[in-house]
Amino acid sequence: MAENGFRGASMAAIAAHAGVATGTAYVHYSSKDELVVAAYVEVKAALGVAGVEAIKEASAVEDVFRSLWNAMYRHLAADPVQARFLVQVQASPYAARAHEAALGQDALADHPALAVLFKELVDLPPVLLYDLGLGPAIRLAAGDGLSLSDDELDEVAAACWRAVSGR
Amino acid sequence: MAENGFRGASMAAIAAHAGVATGTAYVHYSSKDELVVAAYVEVKAALGVAGVEAIKEASAVEDVFRSLWNAMYRHLAADPVQARFLVQVQASPYAARAHEAALGQDALADHPALAVLFKELVDLPPVLLYDLGLGPAIRLAAGDGLSLSDDELDEVAAACWRAVSGR
């Protein structure tokens, strides 16, 4: 545990914690590490589907960003257990491995609109743009007790856009 | 562990993980919860001292923010174990309790320059302004393997300032 937050956990606890249908996966994965990564891939894939759906109608880059931000927040706020799982994995030593594994299953990662968006952002490593731009939506969905109005949510999304766009 | 990242940990592991002088504290605290909170208070107090020192010469609000941001990043980047401990506690169910306990020992929390700074920021709850403004400095210091140039660090601090100031 000193190194990661999952060492003390049972396989069942991880599956429950991720809030995903890994109950069956349970029999397929031989180690806890594999189960954490598999659950992460599953949560990110579903988030990616919500993101792709949301940007269908968007064309201007700011629209793409704001639609993505809102879709991610709403998708995860509907199930904060999943949001907390993402935050925990991203703060753990599993982060790099989980991220790598998730890329291949994430419809959003290869989406052409994302490549266009990236070209319009400030020149920083993608992991930082993610932390500044979309990270707040995920951490907000994971947070307890902070309930924001729609106007406040728009204000946070606008703050994230200023950070990553330089505008 | 499903609820928090510390349940599976020994007291010694938590003390080592926080990277602070809680080795002696160890005998004074009767529970692991108390030790996590005490270690958090200690890490935040030292960070607050670094912050107060950094803003001594600053007057304009943007200067205060940038000096604070840089001081926190540098203080924690010198000891990433402490940065990771902060990130883990802030993502755990201890967050509210640890934050509350830390306020009373944090020289920065009551600093008049901070009150002036807050008045210039966008109208969002303090916990969100922290996540958008100073959170990236802490997560960056906690991150493995991402080494940024001074120019890139300035770029990140500028992005955080845009986010929280609305400018």
Coordinates of C-alpha atoms in Angstrom, one line a residue:
Chain A
M1 CA 0.0 0.0 0.0
A2 CA 2.8 2.4 0.7
E3 CA 3.4 2.2 -3.1
N4 CA -0.2 1.9 -4.3
G5 CA -3.7 2.1 -3.0
F6 CA -4.7 -1.3 -4.2
R7 CA -2.2 -3.6 -2.4
G8 CA -4.4 -4.3 0.6
A9 CA -7.6 -4.9 -1.5
S10 CA -9.3 -8.1 -2.3
M11 CA -10.1 -8.8 -6.0
A12 CA -13.8 -8.5 -5.2
A13 CA -13.2 -5.1 -3.6
I14 CA -11.4 -3.8 -6.7
A15 CA -14.2 -5.0 -9.0
A16 CA -16.8 -3.4 -6.7
H17 CA -14.7 -0.2 -6.4
A18 CA -14.5 0.2 -10.1
G19 CA -18.2 -0.1 -10.3
V20 CA -18.0 -2.1 -13.5
A21 CA -19.0 -5.5 -14.6
T22 CA -15.7 -7.1 -13.7
G23 CA -17.5 -9.6 -11.5
T24 CA -17.2 -12.1 -14.2
A25 CA -13.8 -10.8 -15.3
Y26 CA -12.8 -11.9 -11.8
V27 CA -12.4 -15.5 -13.0
H28 CA -10.4 -14.5 -16.0
Y29 CA -7.7 -12.4 -14.4
S30 CA -5.0 -14.1 -12.5
S31 CA -3.7 -11.1 -10.6
K32 CA -5.0 -8.0 -8.9
D33 CA -2.8 -5.8 -11.1
E34 CA -4.5 -7.2 -14.2
L35 CA -7.9 -6.7 -12.7
V36 CA -7.2 -3.0 -11.9
V37 CA -5.9 -2.4 -15.4
A38 CA -8.8 -4.2 -17.0
A39 CA -11.4 -2.3 -14.9
Y40 CA -9.6 1.0 -15.8
V41 CA -9.7 0.1 -19.5
E42 CA -13.5 -0.7 -19.2
V43 CA -14.3 2.6 -17.4
K44 CA -12.2 4.6 -19.9
A45 CA -13.8 2.9 -22.9
A46 CA -17.3 3.8 -21.7
L47 CA -16.2 7.4 -21.0
G48 CA -14.7 7.5 -24.5
V49 CA -18.0 6.4 -26.1
A50 CA -19.8 9.1 -24.2
G51 CA -17.2 11.6 -25.4
V52 CA -17.4 10.6 -29.1
E53 CA -21.2 10.8 -29.0
A54 CA -20.9 14.3 -27.5
I55 CA -18.6 15.8 -30.1
K56 CA -20.6 14.5 -33.1
E57 CA -22.3 17.9 -33.6
A58 CA -19.4 20.1 -32.6
S59 CA -17.2 21.8 -35.1
A60 CA -15.3 24.8 -33.6
V61 CA -12.5 23.6 -31.3
E62 CA -13.9 25.3 -28.3
D63 CA -17.2 23.6 -28.9
V64 CA -15.4 20.2 -29.2
F65 CA -13.6 20.9 -25.9
R66 CA -16.7 22.1 -24.0
S67 CA -18.9 19.3 -25.3
L68 CA -16.3 16.7 -24.3
W69 CA -15.8 18.3 -20.8
N70 CA -19.6 18.3 -20.2
A71 CA -20.1 14.8 -21.4
M72 CA -17.2 13.4 -19.2
Y73 CA -18.5 15.3 -16.2
R74 CA -22.1 14.1 -16.7
H75 CA -21.1 10.5 -17.5
L76 CA -19.0 10.2 -14.3
A77 CA -21.2 12.3 -12.0
A78 CA -23.9 9.8 -12.7
D79 CA -21.6 7.2 -11.1
P80 CA -19.1 8.8 -8.8
V81 CA -17.7 5.4 -7.8
Q82 CA -16.2 5.1 -11.4
A83 CA -14.9 8.7 -11.2
R84 CA -13.1 8.0 -7.8
F85 CA -11.7 4.8 -9.3
L86 CA -10.2 6.8 -12.2
V87 CA -8.7 9.4 -9.9
Q88 CA -7.2 6.7 -7.6
V89 CA -5.7 4.8 -10.5
Q90 CA -4.3 8.0 -12.1
A91 CA -2.6 8.8 -8.7
S92 CA -1.2 5.3 -8.3
P93 CA 1.9 3.5 -9.8
Y94 CA -0.5 1.8 -12.1
A95 CA -1.1 5.1 -13.9
A96 CA 1.3 4.6 -16.9
R97 CA 0.4 1.0 -17.5
A98 CA -3.3 1.6 -17.2
H99 CA -3.2 4.6 -19.5
E100 CA -1.3 2.6 -22.1
A101 CA -3.7 -0.3 -21.9
A102 CA -6.7 2.0 -22.2
L103 CA -5.6 3.8 -25.3
G104 CA -6.1 0.8 -27.5
Q105 CA -9.8 0.4 -26.4
D106 CA -10.7 4.1 -26.3
A107 CA -12.7 5.3 -29.3
L108 CA -12.0 8.9 -28.4
A109 CA -8.2 8.6 -28.4
D110 CA -8.0 8.1 -32.2
H111 CA -10.9 10.4 -33.0
P112 CA -9.8 13.0 -35.7
A113 CA -11.5 15.8 -33.9
L114 CA -9.2 15.3 -31.0
A115 CA -6.1 15.6 -33.2
V116 CA -7.5 18.9 -34.5
L117 CA -8.2 20.1 -31.0
F118 CA -4.7 19.3 -29.8
K119 CA -3.2 21.4 -32.5
E120 CA -5.0 24.5 -31.1
L121 CA -3.8 24.0 -27.5
V122 CA -0.8 25.4 -25.7
D123 CA 2.4 23.6 -26.2
L124 CA 2.6 21.3 -23.2
P125 CA 2.9 17.5 -22.9
P126 CA -0.5 15.7 -23.4
V127 CA -0.6 14.4 -19.8
L128 CA -0.5 17.9 -18.5
L129 CA -3.1 19.2 -21.0
Y130 CA -5.3 16.3 -19.7
D131 CA -4.7 17.3 -16.1
L132 CA -5.5 21.0 -16.7
G133 CA -8.3 20.5 -19.2
L134 CA -10.3 17.4 -18.5
G135 CA -8.9 16.4 -15.1
P136 CA -11.0 18.9 -13.2
A137 CA -14.2 17.4 -14.7
I138 CA -13.2 13.9 -13.5
R139 CA -12.1 15.1 -10.0
L140 CA -15.3 17.2 -9.7
A141 CA -17.4 14.1 -10.6
A142 CA -15.4 12.1 -8.0
G143 CA -15.8 14.7 -5.2
D144 CA -18.2 14.3 -2.4
G145 CA -20.7 16.9 -1.4
L146 CA -19.8 19.6 -3.8
S147 CA -22.9 20.2 -5.8
L148 CA -22.5 22.9 -8.5
S149 CA -25.2 24.7 -10.5
D150 CA -25.1 24.5 -14.3
D151 CA -23.7 28.0 -14.3
E152 CA -20.9 27.1 -12.0
L153 CA -20.1 24.0 -14.1
D154 CA -19.9 26.2 -17.2
E155 CA -17.6 28.5 -15.2
V156 CA -15.3 25.6 -14.4
A157 CA -15.3 24.3 -18.0
A158 CA -14.5 27.9 -19.2
A159 CA -11.6 28.0 -16.7
C160 CA -10.2 24.7 -18.1
W161 CA -10.5 26.0 -21.6
R162 CA -8.6 29.2 -20.8
A163 CA -5.9 27.1 -19.2
V164 CA -5.3 24.7 -22.1
S165 CA -6.1 27.1 -25.0
G166 CA -4.2 30.1 -23.9
R167 CA -7.1 32.3 -24.7
Chain B
M1 CA -9.0 -0.2 0.9
A2 CA -12.0 -0.1 -1.4
E3 CA -12.9 3.1 0.4
N4 CA -9.4 4.5 1.1
G5 CA -5.8 3.8 0.0
F6 CA -4.5 3.5 3.6
R7 CA -6.5 0.7 5.0
G8 CA -4.1 -2.1 4.2
A9 CA -1.0 -0.1 5.3
S10 CA 1.1 -0.5 8.4
M11 CA 1.6 2.5 10.6
A12 CA 5.3 2.4 9.7
A13 CA 4.5 2.3 6.0
I14 CA 2.3 5.4 6.3
A15 CA 5.0 7.3 8.2
A16 CA 7.6 6.3 5.6
H17 CA 5.1 7.1 2.8
A18 CA 4.5 10.6 4.0
G19 CA 8.3 11.1 4.2
V20 CA 8.0 13.1 7.4
A21 CA 9.4 12.7 10.9
T22 CA 6.4 10.8 12.1
G23 CA 8.7 8.0 13.2
T24 CA 8.4 9.3 16.7
A25 CA 4.8 10.4 16.2
Y26 CA 4.2 6.7 15.8
V27 CA 4.2 6.1 19.5
H28 CA 1.8 9.0 20.1
Y29 CA -1.0 8.2 17.8
S30 CA -3.3 5.4 18.6
S31 CA -4.8 4.8 15.2
K32 CA -3.7 4.8 11.6
D33 CA -6.3 7.5 10.8
E34 CA -4.7 9.9 13.3
L35 CA -1.3 9.2 11.9
V36 CA -2.4 9.9 8.3
V37 CA -4.0 13.2 9.4
A38 CA -1.0 14.1 11.5
A39 CA 1.4 13.4 8.6
Y40 CA -0.8 15.5 6.3
V41 CA -0.8 18.4 8.7
E42 CA 3.0 18.3 9.0
V43 CA 3.5 18.2 5.2
K44 CA 1.1 21.0 4.6
A45 CA 2.6 23.1 7.4
A46 CA 6.0 22.9 5.8
L47 CA 4.5 23.7 2.4
G48 CA 2.8 26.7 3.9
V49 CA 6.1 28.0 5.4
A50 CA 7.7 27.7 1.9
G51 CA 4.7 29.6 0.5
V52 CA 4.7 32.4 3.0
E53 CA 8.5 32.9 2.5
A54 CA 7.9 33.0 -1.3
I55 CA 5.3 35.8 -1.3
K56 CA 7.2 38.1 1.0
E57 CA 8.4 40.3 -1.9
A58 CA 5.3 39.9 -4.1
S59 CA 2.7 42.7 -4.3
A60 CA 0.6 42.4 -7.5
V61 CA -1.9 39.5 -7.2
E62 CA -0.5 37.7 -10.2
D63 CA 3.0 37.9 -8.7
V64 CA 1.6 36.5 -5.4
F65 CA 0.0 33.6 -7.3
R66 CA 3.0 32.8 -9.5
S67 CA 5.4 33.0 -6.5
L68 CA 3.2 30.7 -4.5
W69 CA 2.9 28.3 -7.4
N70 CA 6.6 28.1 -8.0
A71 CA 7.5 27.8 -4.3
M72 CA 5.0 24.9 -3.9
Y73 CA 6.2 23.1 -7.0
R74 CA 9.9 23.5 -6.0
H75 CA 9.3 22.5 -2.4
L76 CA 7.5 19.3 -3.4
A77 CA 9.6 18.5 -6.4
A78 CA 12.6 18.3 -4.1
D79 CA 10.7 15.5 -2.2
P80 CA 8.2 13.8 -4.5
V81 CA 7.3 11.3 -1.8
Q82 CA 5.6 14.1 0.1
A83 CA 3.9 15.3 -3.1
R84 CA 2.5 11.8 -3.8
F85 CA 1.3 11.6 -0.2
L86 CA -0.6 14.9 -0.5
V87 CA -2.2 13.7 -3.8
Q88 CA -3.2 10.4 -2.3
V89 CA -4.7 11.9 0.9
Q90 CA -6.6 14.5 -1.2
A91 CA -8.1 11.7 -3.3
S92 CA -9.1 9.6 -0.3
P93 CA -12.0 9.8 2.2
Y94 CA -9.6 11.4 4.6
A95 CA -9.5 14.5 2.5
A96 CA -12.1 16.7 4.3
R97 CA -10.8 15.7 7.8
A98 CA -7.2 16.2 6.8
H99 CA -7.8 19.5 5.2
E100 CA -9.7 20.8 8.3
A101 CA -6.9 19.7 10.6
A102 CA -4.2 21.2 8.4
L103 CA -5.8 24.7 8.3
G104 CA -5.1 25.4 11.9
Q105 CA -1.3 24.7 11.4
D106 CA -0.9 26.4 8.0
A107 CA 0.7 29.8 8.2
L108 CA -0.4 30.4 4.6
A109 CA -4.1 29.8 5.2
D110 CA -4.4 33.0 7.3
H111 CA -2.0 35.1 5.4
P112 CA -3.5 38.5 4.4
A113 CA -2.1 38.3 0.9
L114 CA -4.1 35.1 0.3
A115 CA -7.4 36.9 1.2
V116 CA -6.5 39.7 -1.3
L117 CA -5.6 37.1 -3.9
F118 CA -8.9 35.3 -3.5
K119 CA -10.9 38.4 -4.1
E120 CA -9.4 38.7 -7.6
L121 CA -10.2 35.2 -8.6
V122 CA -13.3 33.9 -10.5
D123 CA -16.3 33.1 -8.3
L124 CA -15.9 29.4 -7.6
P125 CA -15.7 27.4 -4.4
P126 CA -12.1 27.5 -2.8
V127 CA -11.7 23.7 -3.2
L128 CA -12.1 24.1 -7.0
L129 CA -9.8 27.2 -7.2
Y130 CA -7.2 25.1 -5.4
D131 CA -7.6 22.2 -7.8
L132 CA -7.4 24.5 -10.8
G133 CA -4.7 26.8 -9.5
L134 CA -2.3 25.1 -7.2
G135 CA -3.3 21.4 -7.7
P136 CA -1.4 21.1 -11.0
A137 CA 1.9 22.2 -9.2
I138 CA 1.4 19.5 -6.6
R139 CA 0.4 16.8 -9.1
L140 CA 3.3 17.8 -11.3
A141 CA 5.7 17.5 -8.4
A142 CA 4.2 14.1 -7.6
G143 CA 4.5 12.8 -11.2
D144 CA 7.1 10.3 -12.2
G145 CA 9.3 10.9 -15.1
L146 CA 7.9 14.1 -16.5
S147 CA 10.8 16.6 -16.4
L148 CA 9.9 20.0 -17.6
S149 CA 12.1 22.9 -18.5
D150 CA 11.8 26.2 -16.6
D151 CA 10.0 27.6 -19.6
E152 CA 7.5 24.8 -19.6
L153 CA 6.9 25.2 -15.8
D154 CA 6.2 28.9 -16.4
E155 CA 3.8 27.9 -19.2
V156 CA 1.9 25.6 -16.7
A157 CA 1.8 28.3 -14.0
A158 CA 0.5 30.8 -16.6
A159 CA -2.2 28.3 -17.6
C160 CA -3.2 27.9 -14.0
W161 CA -3.4 31.7 -13.5
R162 CA -5.6 32.0 -16.6
A163 CA -7.9 29.3 -15.2
V164 CA -8.4 30.9 -11.8
S165 CA -8.1 34.6 -12.7
G166 CA -10.4 34.6 -15.7
R167 CA -7.7 36.8 -17.5

